[in-house]
PDB file of C-alpha atoms in Angstrom:
ATOM      1  CA  MET G   5      -0.119  -0.134   0.189  1.00 43.00           C
ATOM      2  CA  SER G   6       3.007   2.066   0.560  1.00 48.00           C
ATOM      3  CA  LEU G   7       3.559   2.128  -3.080  1.00 46.00           C
ATOM      4  CA  LEU G   8       0.404   3.313  -3.825  1.00 52.00           C
ATOM      5  CA  LYS G   9       0.123   6.141  -1.724  1.00 65.00           C
ATOM      6  CA  ARG G  10      -0.034  10.014  -2.770  1.00 77.00           C
ATOM      7  CA  ASN G  11       3.189  11.570  -3.894  1.00 77.00           C
ATOM      8  CA  ASN G  12       4.218  14.073  -1.646  1.00 74.00           C
ATOM      9  CA  ALA G  13       7.466  15.129  -2.478  1.00 68.00           C
ATOM     10  CA  LEU G  14       6.381  18.528  -3.424  1.00 66.00           C
ATOM     11  CA  THR G  15       5.029  18.906   0.376  1.00 64.00           C
ATOM     12  CA  GLU G  16       8.083  17.711   2.036  1.00 60.00           C
ATOM     13  CA  ASN G  17      10.404  19.557   0.184  1.00 63.00           C
ATOM     14  CA  GLY G  18       8.530  22.573  -0.573  1.00 58.00           C
ATOM     15  CA  PHE G  19       9.180  25.664  -2.733  1.00 60.00           C
ATOM     16  CA  THR G  20      11.309  28.003  -0.465  1.00 61.00           C
ATOM     17  CA  ASN G  21      15.435  27.923  -1.467  1.00 58.00           C
ATOM     18  CA  THR G  22      17.264  30.861  -2.246  1.00 55.00           C
ATOM     19  CA  VAL G  23      13.593  32.630  -2.063  1.00 60.00           C
ATOM     20  CA  THR G  24       9.867  31.291  -2.489  1.00 68.00           C
ATOM     21  CA  THR G  25       8.588  30.790  -5.871  1.00 74.00           C
ATOM     22  CA  ASP G  26       4.900  30.440  -6.962  1.00 80.00           C
ATOM     23  CA  ASN G  27       6.064  29.838 -10.717  1.00 87.00           C
ATOM     24  CA  HIS G  28       7.238  25.985 -10.575  1.00 90.00           C
ATOM     25  CA  ILE G  29       6.134  22.239 -10.805  1.00 92.00           C
ATOM     26  CA  THR G  30       2.427  20.816  -9.532  1.00 92.00           C
ATOM     27  CA  THR G  31       2.264  17.553  -8.665  1.00 93.00           C
ATOM     28  CA  ARG G  32       1.490  16.370 -12.119  1.00 94.00           C
ATOM     29  CA  GLY G  33       4.933  17.408 -13.528  1.00 95.00           C
ATOM     30  CA  SER G  34       6.666  15.773 -10.317  1.00 95.00           C
ATOM     31  CA  ASP G  35       4.188  12.793 -11.209  1.00 96.00           C
ATOM     32  CA  TRP G  36       5.904  12.585 -14.675  1.00 97.00           C
ATOM     33  CA  TYR G  37       9.367  13.361 -13.821  1.00 97.00           C
ATOM     34  CA  PHE G  38       8.998   9.913 -11.409  1.00 97.00           C
ATOM     35  CA  ALA G  39       7.566   8.519 -14.754  1.00 98.00           C
ATOM     36  CA  VAL G  40      10.424   9.447 -16.686  1.00 98.00           C
ATOM     37  CA  THR G  41      12.970   8.097 -13.319  1.00 98.00           C
ATOM     38  CA  ALA G  42      11.704   4.657 -14.145  1.00 98.00           C
ATOM     39  CA  ILE G  43      12.335   4.551 -17.641  1.00 98.00           C
ATOM     40  CA  MET G  44      15.701   5.858 -16.853  1.00 98.00           C
ATOM     41  CA  ALA G  45      16.045   2.837 -14.407  1.00 98.00           C
ATOM     42  CA  VAL G  46      14.429   0.147 -16.155  1.00 98.00           C
ATOM     43  CA  SER G  47      16.748   0.865 -19.279  1.00 98.00           C
ATOM     44  CA  THR G  48      19.451   0.734 -17.350  1.00 98.00           C
ATOM     45  CA  ILE G  49      18.789  -2.711 -15.867  1.00 98.00           C
ATOM     46  CA  ALA G  50      17.800  -3.880 -19.552  1.00 98.00           C
ATOM     47  CA  PHE G  51      21.300  -2.661 -20.929  1.00 97.00           C
ATOM     48  CA  MET G  52      23.514  -4.111 -18.234  1.00 97.00           C
ATOM     49  CA  GLY G  53      21.181  -7.152 -18.964  1.00 97.00           C
ATOM     50  CA  LEU G  54      21.877  -7.262 -22.554  1.00 96.00           C
ATOM     51  CA  SER G  55      25.771  -6.679 -21.567  1.00 96.00           C
ATOM     52  CA  PHE G  56      25.796 -10.327 -20.260  1.00 95.00           C
ATOM     53  CA  THR G  57      24.915 -11.904 -24.349  1.00 93.00           C
ATOM     54  CA  LYS G  58      28.373 -10.483 -25.188  1.00 94.00           C
ATOM     55  CA  PRO G  59      31.941 -11.518 -24.262  1.00 93.00           C
ATOM     56  CA  ARG G  60      33.262  -8.836 -21.553  1.00 92.00           C
ATOM     57  CA  SER G  61      36.121  -7.884 -24.127  1.00 92.00           C
ATOM     58  CA  GLN G  62      33.203  -6.142 -26.451  1.00 94.00           C
ATOM     59  CA  ARG G  63      30.969  -4.883 -23.535  1.00 95.00           C
ATOM     60  CA  LEU G  64      32.268  -1.292 -23.914  1.00 96.00           C
ATOM     61  CA  PHE G  65      29.316  -0.133 -25.720  1.00 97.00           C
ATOM     62  CA  HIS G  66      27.090  -1.716 -23.149  1.00 97.00           C
ATOM     63  CA  TYR G  67      28.663  -0.093 -20.134  1.00 97.00           C
ATOM     64  CA  ILE G  68      28.549   3.810 -21.484  1.00 98.00           C
ATOM     65  CA  THR G  69      24.649   3.592 -22.119  1.00 98.00           C
ATOM     66  CA  ALA G  70      23.981   1.866 -19.155  1.00 98.00           C
ATOM     67  CA  ALA G  71      25.748   4.628 -17.530  1.00 98.00           C
ATOM     68  CA  ILE G  72      24.202   7.225 -19.376  1.00 98.00           C
ATOM     69  CA  THR G  73      20.347   5.936 -18.043  1.00 98.00           C
ATOM     70  CA  LEU G  74      21.371   5.489 -14.783  1.00 98.00           C
ATOM     71  CA  VAL G  75      22.743   9.092 -14.421  1.00 98.00           C
ATOM     72  CA  ALA G  76      19.231  10.389 -15.776  1.00 98.00           C
ATOM     73  CA  ALA G  77      17.280   8.111 -13.628  1.00 98.00           C
ATOM     74  CA  ILE G  78      19.095   9.757 -10.582  1.00 98.00           C
ATOM     75  CA  ALA G  79      18.423  13.256 -11.947  1.00 98.00           C
ATOM     76  CA  TYR G  80      14.823  12.853 -12.996  1.00 98.00           C
ATOM     77  CA  PHE G  81      14.592  11.152  -9.372  1.00 97.00           C
ATOM     78  CA  SER G  82      15.944  14.269  -7.960  1.00 97.00           C
ATOM     79  CA  MET G  83      13.416  16.650  -9.961  1.00 97.00           C
ATOM     80  CA  GLY G  84      10.669  14.695  -8.850  1.00 96.00           C
ATOM     81  CA  SER G  85      11.803  15.058  -5.606  1.00 95.00           C
ATOM     82  CA  ASN G  86      11.493  18.501  -6.049  1.00 93.00           C
ATOM     83  CA  LEU G  87      15.286  18.882  -5.531  1.00 94.00           C
ATOM     84  CA  GLY G  88      18.272  20.356  -7.187  1.00 94.00           C
ATOM     85  CA  TRP G  89      16.864  23.211  -8.125  1.00 94.00           C
ATOM     86  CA  THR G  90      16.773  27.043  -7.454  1.00 93.00           C
ATOM     87  CA  ALA G  91      14.249  30.615  -8.072  1.00 92.00           C
ATOM     88  CA  ILE G  92      15.904  32.212 -11.087  1.00 92.00           C
ATOM     89  CA  GLN G  93      13.989  35.843 -11.640  1.00 92.00           C
ATOM     90  CA  VAL G  94      12.706  35.949 -14.973  1.00 92.00           C
ATOM     91  CA  GLU G  95      13.502  38.639 -17.571  1.00 92.00           C
ATOM     92  CA  PHE G  96      10.125  38.221 -18.911  1.00 93.00           C
ATOM     93  CA  PRO G  97       6.645  38.230 -16.623  1.00 91.00           C
ATOM     94  CA  ARG G  98       4.088  36.700 -17.753  1.00 90.00           C
ATOM     95  CA  SER G  99       0.358  37.573 -16.995  1.00 87.00           C
ATOM     96  CA  ASN G 100      -0.868  33.943 -17.570  1.00 88.00           C
ATOM     97  CA  PRO G 101      -1.578  32.474 -14.495  1.00 87.00           C
ATOM     98  CA  LYS G 102       0.166  29.206 -15.281  1.00 87.00           C
ATOM     99  CA  VAL G 103       3.711  31.037 -15.793  1.00 90.00           C
ATOM    100  CA  ALA G 104       2.391  33.848 -13.327  1.00 88.00           C
ATOM    101  CA  GLY G 105       5.484  35.025 -10.717  1.00 88.00           C
ATOM    102  CA  ASP G 106       8.776  36.749 -10.600  1.00 90.00           C
ATOM    103  CA  PHE G 107      10.715  33.942 -10.105  1.00 92.00           C
ATOM    104  CA  ARG G 108      10.772  30.343 -11.809  1.00 93.00           C
ATOM    105  CA  GLN G 109      11.744  27.178 -10.573  1.00 94.00           C
ATOM    106  CA  ILE G 110      15.158  26.579 -12.480  1.00 95.00           C
ATOM    107  CA  PHE G 111      16.134  22.321 -11.980  1.00 96.00           C
ATOM    108  CA  TYR G 112      20.379  23.226 -12.205  1.00 96.00           C
ATOM    109  CA  VAL G 113      20.412  18.946 -11.296  1.00 97.00           C
ATOM    110  CA  ARG G 114      19.261  18.868 -15.283  1.00 98.00           C
ATOM    111  CA  TYR G 115      22.687  20.466 -16.356  1.00 98.00           C
ATOM    112  CA  ILE G 116      24.742  18.217 -14.361  1.00 98.00           C
ATOM    113  CA  ASP G 117      22.870  15.318 -15.695  1.00 98.00           C
ATOM    114  CA  TRP G 118      23.843  16.362 -19.077  1.00 98.00           C
ATOM    115  CA  PHE G 119      27.246  17.647 -18.560  1.00 98.00           C
ATOM    116  CA  VAL G 120      27.958  13.882 -17.215  1.00 98.00           C
ATOM    117  CA  THR G 121      25.633  12.274 -19.856  1.00 98.00           C
ATOM    118  CA  THR G 122      25.982  13.848 -23.430  1.00 98.00           C
ATOM    119  CA  PRO G 123      29.880  13.457 -23.681  1.00 98.00           C
ATOM    120  CA  LEU G 124      28.523   9.537 -23.516  1.00 98.00           C
ATOM    121  CA  LEU G 125      26.249   9.592 -25.429  1.00 98.00           C
ATOM    122  CA  LEU G 126      28.973  11.099 -27.740  1.00 98.00           C
ATOM    123  CA  LEU G 127      31.222   8.494 -26.904  1.00 97.00           C
ATOM    124  CA  ASP G 128      28.832   6.272 -28.110  1.00 97.00           C
ATOM    125  CA  LEU G 129      28.759   7.836 -31.243  1.00 97.00           C
ATOM    126  CA  LEU G 130      32.287   8.766 -32.112  1.00 97.00           C
ATOM    127  CA  LEU G 131      33.557   5.178 -31.055  1.00 97.00           C
ATOM    128  CA  THR G 132      31.521   3.815 -33.390  1.00 97.00           C
ATOM    129  CA  CYS G 133      32.781   5.701 -36.372  1.00 96.00           C
ATOM    130  CA  GLY G 134      36.685   5.153 -35.620  1.00 94.00           C
ATOM    131  CA  LEU G 135      37.195   8.673 -35.031  1.00 95.00           C
ATOM    132  CA  PRO G 136      40.786  10.084 -33.562  1.00 94.00           C
ATOM    133  CA  THR G 137      41.305  10.642 -30.693  1.00 95.00           C
ATOM    134  CA  PRO G 138      42.542  14.160 -30.154  1.00 96.00           C
ATOM    135  CA  THR G 139      39.299  15.150 -32.722  1.00 96.00           C
ATOM    136  CA  ILE G 140      36.566  12.981 -29.900  1.00 97.00           C
ATOM    137  CA  ILE G 141      38.467  15.154 -26.861  1.00 97.00           C
ATOM    138  CA  TYR G 142      37.874  18.246 -28.518  1.00 97.00           C
ATOM    139  CA  THR G 143      34.110  17.652 -29.554  1.00 97.00           C
ATOM    140  CA  ILE G 144      33.478  16.192 -26.333  1.00 97.00           C
ATOM    141  CA  LEU G 145      34.470  19.929 -24.978  1.00 98.00           C
ATOM    142  CA  MET G 146      32.523  21.912 -27.252  1.00 98.00           C
ATOM    143  CA  ASP G 147      30.111  19.829 -25.783  1.00 98.00           C
ATOM    144  CA  GLU G 148      30.714  20.939 -22.452  1.00 98.00           C
ATOM    145  CA  ILE G 149      31.114  24.147 -23.436  1.00 98.00           C
ATOM    146  CA  MET G 150      27.356  23.920 -24.779  1.00 98.00           C
ATOM    147  CA  ILE G 151      26.306  22.590 -21.658  1.00 98.00           C
ATOM    148  CA  ILE G 152      27.804  24.933 -19.117  1.00 98.00           C
ATOM    149  CA  THR G 153      26.458  28.011 -20.927  1.00 98.00           C
ATOM    150  CA  GLY G 154      23.477  26.912 -20.635  1.00 97.00           C
ATOM    151  CA  LEU G 155      23.283  26.551 -17.211  1.00 97.00           C
ATOM    152  CA  VAL G 156      24.990  29.665 -16.963  1.00 97.00           C
ATOM    153  CA  GLY G 157      22.297  31.564 -18.904  1.00 97.00           C
ATOM    154  CA  ALA G 158      19.300  29.757 -17.261  1.00 96.00           C
ATOM    155  CA  LEU G 159      21.009  31.236 -13.708  1.00 95.00           C
ATOM    156  CA  VAL G 160      21.357  34.920 -15.261  1.00 94.00           C
ATOM    157  CA  LYS G 161      18.034  37.345 -15.054  1.00 92.00           C
ATOM    158  CA  SER G 162      19.056  39.687 -17.644  1.00 93.00           C
ATOM    159  CA  SER G 163      19.135  39.578 -21.363  1.00 94.00           C
ATOM    160  CA  TYR G 164      23.070  38.827 -20.581  1.00 96.00           C
ATOM    161  CA  LYS G 165      21.230  35.215 -20.761  1.00 96.00           C
ATOM    162  CA  TRP G 166      20.812  35.184 -24.461  1.00 97.00           C
ATOM    163  CA  GLY G 167      24.377  35.597 -24.973  1.00 97.00           C
ATOM    164  CA  TYR G 168      25.698  32.590 -23.441  1.00 97.00           C
ATOM    165  CA  PHE G 169      22.654  31.156 -25.468  1.00 98.00           C
ATOM    166  CA  VAL G 170      24.677  31.874 -28.375  1.00 98.00           C
ATOM    167  CA  PHE G 171      27.897  30.422 -26.986  1.00 98.00           C
ATOM    168  CA  GLY G 172      26.116  27.193 -26.473  1.00 97.00           C
ATOM    169  CA  CYS G 173      24.568  26.897 -30.637  1.00 97.00           C
ATOM    170  CA  VAL G 174      28.083  27.987 -31.724  1.00 98.00           C
ATOM    171  CA  ALA G 175      29.356  25.107 -29.695  1.00 98.00           C
ATOM    172  CA  PHE G 176      26.309  22.947 -30.875  1.00 98.00           C
ATOM    173  CA  PHE G 177      27.170  23.831 -34.660  1.00 97.00           C
ATOM    174  CA  PHE G 178      30.234  22.493 -34.355  1.00 97.00           C
ATOM    175  CA  VAL G 179      29.364  19.023 -32.773  1.00 98.00           C
ATOM    176  CA  ALA G 180      26.762  19.170 -35.002  1.00 97.00           C
ATOM    177  CA  TYR G 181      29.558  19.443 -37.618  1.00 97.00           C
ATOM    178  CA  THR G 182      31.965  16.841 -36.472  1.00 97.00           C
ATOM    179  CA  VAL G 183      28.886  13.856 -36.061  1.00 97.00           C
ATOM    180  CA  VAL G 184      27.601  14.372 -39.804  1.00 96.00           C
ATOM    181  CA  PHE G 185      30.246  15.061 -41.754  1.00 95.00           C
ATOM    182  CA  GLU G 186      33.616  14.120 -39.984  1.00 96.00           C
ATOM    183  CA  GLY G 187      31.715  11.177 -38.357  1.00 96.00           C
ATOM    184  CA  ARG G 188      29.982   9.468 -41.300  1.00 95.00           C
ATOM    185  CA  ALA G 189      32.813   9.720 -43.258  1.00 95.00           C
ATOM    186  CA  HIS G 190      35.184   7.969 -40.383  1.00 96.00           C
ATOM    187  CA  ALA G 191      32.251   5.291 -40.281  1.00 96.00           C
ATOM    188  CA  ARG G 192      31.994   4.548 -44.176  1.00 95.00           C
ATOM    189  CA  ALA G 193      36.055   3.590 -44.130  1.00 95.00           C
ATOM    190  CA  LEU G 194      35.102   0.844 -41.764  1.00 95.00           C
ATOM    191  CA  GLY G 195      32.837  -0.982 -43.647  1.00 94.00           C
ATOM    192  CA  GLN G 196      28.546  -0.575 -44.702  1.00 95.00           C
ATOM    193  CA  ASP G 197      27.604  -2.094 -41.540  1.00 95.00           C
ATOM    194  CA  ILE G 198      28.795   0.618 -39.055  1.00 96.00           C
ATOM    195  CA  ALA G 199      27.996   3.273 -41.762  1.00 96.00           C
ATOM    196  CA  LYS G 200      24.622   2.340 -41.037  1.00 96.00           C
ATOM    197  CA  VAL G 201      24.663   2.302 -37.737  1.00 97.00           C
ATOM    198  CA  TYR G 202      26.402   5.360 -37.415  1.00 97.00           C
ATOM    199  CA  THR G 203      24.179   7.128 -39.681  1.00 97.00           C
ATOM    200  CA  VAL G 204      20.482   6.107 -37.728  1.00 97.00           C
ATOM    201  CA  CYS G 205      22.311   7.076 -34.497  1.00 97.00           C
ATOM    202  CA  GLY G 206      24.133  10.344 -35.550  1.00 97.00           C
ATOM    203  CA  VAL G 207      20.955  11.605 -37.798  1.00 96.00           C
ATOM    204  CA  TRP G 208      18.890  10.606 -34.537  1.00 97.00           C
ATOM    205  CA  THR G 209      20.925  12.711 -31.888  1.00 97.00           C
ATOM    206  CA  ILE G 210      21.710  15.533 -33.961  1.00 97.00           C
ATOM    207  CA  PHE G 211      17.766  16.103 -34.782  1.00 97.00           C
ATOM    208  CA  LEU G 212      16.932  15.564 -30.917  1.00 98.00           C
ATOM    209  CA  TRP G 213      19.502  17.892 -30.117  1.00 97.00           C
ATOM    210  CA  PHE G 214      18.055  20.783 -32.254  1.00 97.00           C
ATOM    211  CA  LEU G 215      15.549  20.539 -30.084  1.00 98.00           C
ATOM    212  CA  TYR G 216      16.842  21.339 -26.542  1.00 98.00           C
ATOM    213  CA  PRO G 217      17.588  25.204 -27.245  1.00 97.00           C
ATOM    214  CA  ILE G 218      14.021  25.452 -28.269  1.00 97.00           C
ATOM    215  CA  ALA G 219      13.017  23.940 -25.339  1.00 97.00           C
ATOM    216  CA  TRP G 220      15.095  26.216 -23.297  1.00 97.00           C
ATOM    217  CA  GLY G 221      14.079  29.140 -25.134  1.00 97.00           C
ATOM    218  CA  VAL G 222      10.865  28.624 -23.735  1.00 96.00           C
ATOM    219  CA  SER G 223      10.950  27.584 -20.805  1.00 96.00           C
ATOM    220  CA  GLU G 224      14.315  28.619 -18.603  1.00 95.00           C
ATOM    221  CA  GLY G 225      15.043  31.467 -21.083  1.00 95.00           C
ATOM    222  CA  GLY G 226      11.852  32.843 -22.094  1.00 95.00           C
ATOM    223  CA  ASN G 227       9.193  31.659 -19.491  1.00 95.00           C
ATOM    224  CA  VAL G 228       7.021  31.513 -22.288  1.00 95.00           C
ATOM    225  CA  ILE G 229       5.608  27.524 -21.021  1.00 95.00           C
ATOM    226  CA  PRO G 230       4.798  26.303 -17.448  1.00 94.00           C
ATOM    227  CA  SER G 231       7.292  24.184 -15.579  1.00 95.00           C
ATOM    228  CA  ASP G 232       5.095  21.178 -16.058  1.00 95.00           C
ATOM    229  CA  SER G 233       5.319  21.523 -19.597  1.00 96.00           C
ATOM    230  CA  GLU G 234       8.398  22.027 -19.419  1.00 97.00           C
ATOM    231  CA  ALA G 235       9.046  18.971 -17.984  1.00 97.00           C
ATOM    232  CA  VAL G 236       6.755  16.552 -20.594  1.00 97.00           C
ATOM    233  CA  PHE G 237       9.500  18.555 -23.130  1.00 98.00           C
ATOM    234  CA  TYR G 238      12.756  17.773 -21.863  1.00 98.00           C
ATOM    235  CA  GLY G 239      11.529  14.252 -20.668  1.00 98.00           C
ATOM    236  CA  ILE G 240      10.110  13.293 -23.982  1.00 98.00           C
ATOM    237  CA  LEU G 241      13.475  14.587 -25.741  1.00 98.00           C
ATOM    238  CA  ASP G 242      15.252  12.513 -23.002  1.00 98.00           C
ATOM    239  CA  ILE G 243      13.757   9.513 -23.204  1.00 98.00           C
ATOM    240  CA  LEU G 244      14.215   9.650 -27.061  1.00 98.00           C
ATOM    241  CA  ALA G 245      17.931  10.461 -26.800  1.00 98.00           C
ATOM    242  CA  LYS G 246      18.890   7.940 -24.466  1.00 98.00           C
ATOM    243  CA  PRO G 247      16.921   5.133 -24.225  1.00 98.00           C
ATOM    244  CA  VAL G 248      15.484   4.936 -27.647  1.00 98.00           C
ATOM    245  CA  PHE G 249      18.942   6.201 -29.009  1.00 98.00           C
ATOM    246  CA  GLY G 250      20.853   3.748 -26.548  1.00 97.00           C
ATOM    247  CA  ALA G 251      18.326   0.470 -28.021  1.00 98.00           C
ATOM    248  CA  LEU G 252      19.169   2.096 -31.273  1.00 97.00           C
ATOM    249  CA  LEU G 253      22.637   1.862 -30.849  1.00 98.00           C
ATOM    250  CA  LEU G 254      23.324  -1.678 -28.696  1.00 97.00           C
ATOM    251  CA  TRP G 255      21.086  -3.272 -31.674  1.00 97.00           C
ATOM    252  CA  GLY G 256      23.391  -2.055 -34.271  1.00 96.00           C
ATOM    253  CA  HIS G 257      26.038  -2.909 -32.625  1.00 95.00           C
ATOM    254  CA  ARG G 258      25.307  -6.649 -32.079  1.00 93.00           C
ATOM    255  CA  ASN G 259      27.096  -8.338 -34.672  1.00 93.00           C
ATOM    256  CA  ILE G 260      30.128  -5.738 -34.297  1.00 94.00           C
ATOM    257  CA  ASP G 261      33.602  -6.602 -32.861  1.00 94.00           C
ATOM    258  CA  ILE G 262      35.081  -3.494 -30.952  1.00 94.00           C
ATOM    259  CA  ALA G 263      38.107  -4.455 -32.773  1.00 93.00           C
ATOM    260  CA  ARG G 264      36.999  -3.171 -36.096  1.00 93.00           C
ATOM    261  CA  LEU G 265      36.468   0.026 -34.487  1.00 93.00           C
ATOM    262  CA  GLY G 266      40.299   0.425 -33.440  1.00 91.00           C
ATOM    263  CA  LEU G 267      39.327  -0.364 -30.089  1.00 90.00           C
ATOM    264  CA  HIS G 268      40.902  -3.646 -28.308  1.00 87.00           C
ATOM    265  CA  VAL G 269      40.040  -4.538 -24.652  1.00 87.00           C
ATOM    266  CA  ARG G 270      42.012  -7.124 -22.691  1.00 82.00           C
ATOM    267  CA  ASP G 271      39.824  -9.629 -20.603  1.00 77.00           C
ATOM    268  CA  PRO G 272      42.511 -11.796 -18.872  1.00 76.00           C
ATOM    269  CA  ALA G 273      39.596 -14.594 -18.888  1.00 69.00           C
ATOM    270  CA  GLU G 274      39.898 -14.686 -22.326  1.00 66.00           C
ATOM    271  CA  THR G 275      42.946 -14.331 -23.186  1.00 57.00           C
ATOM    272  CA  ASP G 276      44.378 -16.884 -20.481  1.00 53.00           C
ATOM    273  CA  VAL G 277      41.371 -19.694 -22.859  1.00 47.00           C
ATOM    274  CA  GLN G 278      42.822 -18.427 -26.050  1.00 51.00           C
ATOM    275  CA  GLY G 279      46.497 -18.993 -24.885  1.00 51.00           C
ATOM    276  CA  GLY G 280      45.424 -22.306 -23.615  1.00 51.00           C
ATOM    277  CA  GLU G 281      44.027 -23.277 -26.991  1.00 48.00           C
ATOM    278  CA  LYS G 282      47.392 -22.101 -28.761  1.00 48.00           C
ATOM    279  CA  ARG G 283      49.591 -24.214 -26.583  1.00 49.00           C
ATOM    280  CA  ALA G 284      47.330 -27.091 -27.017  1.00 45.00           C
ATOM    281  CA  VAL G 285      47.149 -26.984 -30.717  1.00 43.00           C
ATOM    282  CA  ASN G 286      51.334 -26.149 -30.407  1.00 51.00           C
ATOM    283  CA  ASP G 287      51.233 -29.321 -28.664  1.00 51.00           C
ATOM    284  CA  ALA G 288      49.511 -31.476 -30.704  1.00 46.00           C
ATOM    285  CA  THR G 289      51.453 -30.267 -34.263  1.00 47.00           C
ATOM    286  CA  ASN G 290      55.153 -30.855 -32.020  1.00 51.00           C
ATOM    287  CA  ASN G 291      53.768 -34.108 -31.500  1.00 50.00           C
ATOM    288  CA  ASN G 292      52.611 -34.485 -35.405  1.00 48.00           C
ATOM    289  CA  THR G 293      56.273 -33.866 -36.158  1.00 41.00           C
ATOM    290  CA  THR G 294      57.473 -36.136 -33.866  1.00 40.00           C
ATOM    291  CA  ILE G 295      55.572 -39.217 -34.827  1.00 34.00           C
ATOM    292  CA  VAL G 296      55.978 -38.141 -38.507  1.00 39.00           C
ATOM    293  CA  ASP G 297      59.875 -37.795 -38.187  1.00 43.00           C
ATOM    294  CA  ASN G 298      59.832 -41.205 -36.345  1.00 40.00           C
ATOM    295  CA  ALA G 299      58.233 -43.208 -39.261  1.00 37.00           C
ATOM    296  CA  THR G 300      60.424 -41.146 -41.693  1.00 38.00           C
ATOM    297  CA  ALA G 301      63.354 -42.415 -39.952  1.00 40.00           C
ATOM    298  CA  THR G 302      62.214 -45.976 -39.402  1.00 34.00           C
ATOM    299  CA  THR G 303      61.122 -45.710 -42.732  1.00 33.00           C
ATOM    300  CA  VAL G 304      64.375 -44.718 -44.187  1.00 31.00           C
TER     301      VAL G 304
END
């Protein structure tokens, strides 16, 4: 019965942080955040379970993808619990009662989630296409700039927030160029099957990421939509960009040996087995050679 009790997160955690805000999520928004938490948690379990269908040396993408949804589950649990936020004075006060008030609830925990998970998403993609390590590092740096400027902009009350928005968009275009053009060129060189997986997952990701600045502009930026609508907008995007992306990626990787991507993961257990097999073959070969030599000697 305790699992069926009413959601009391908003009552227990309240809306007084640095200041009190009236422009915040309702119980419906909290319920939605908890629903997304469940989706992320189930996805994490599924991805980790699927990893056991592969040898340990082939589980890299399963581990990265499961880490993405695990971090997201923690972030959404925090937001559903009405934690990890602060109240920021809005630049554009609205007459609509659903977004009325001088202060808006800003979930900074969402950006902590993205700071960890978006580089992992890019790592999933850019390792798939075999992009050089320096390019991967620089692309992830641009991604981190995109996330940090989004957070800083959300926490600024004046029009200067849009300057950070522009910096973030410029960084995003660099990331998009690398994924769409450089990544696809490298993926084609690795084989048609790899190119197909990369193209599907890459286009899917960049298309969704183009929608995030729109969500930011009508919520943290412009204070156009209420916090519950913000929760639904970001939640749907995150579900598509993380669990659905992960399912597409791992399905595509099911028959791809990561050694084809230039990745070599050493597993001592597999190495010992392979070493034992090689020794057995060598011993058999040596024995056969001895027998042949003896037979030859006898014949002579």
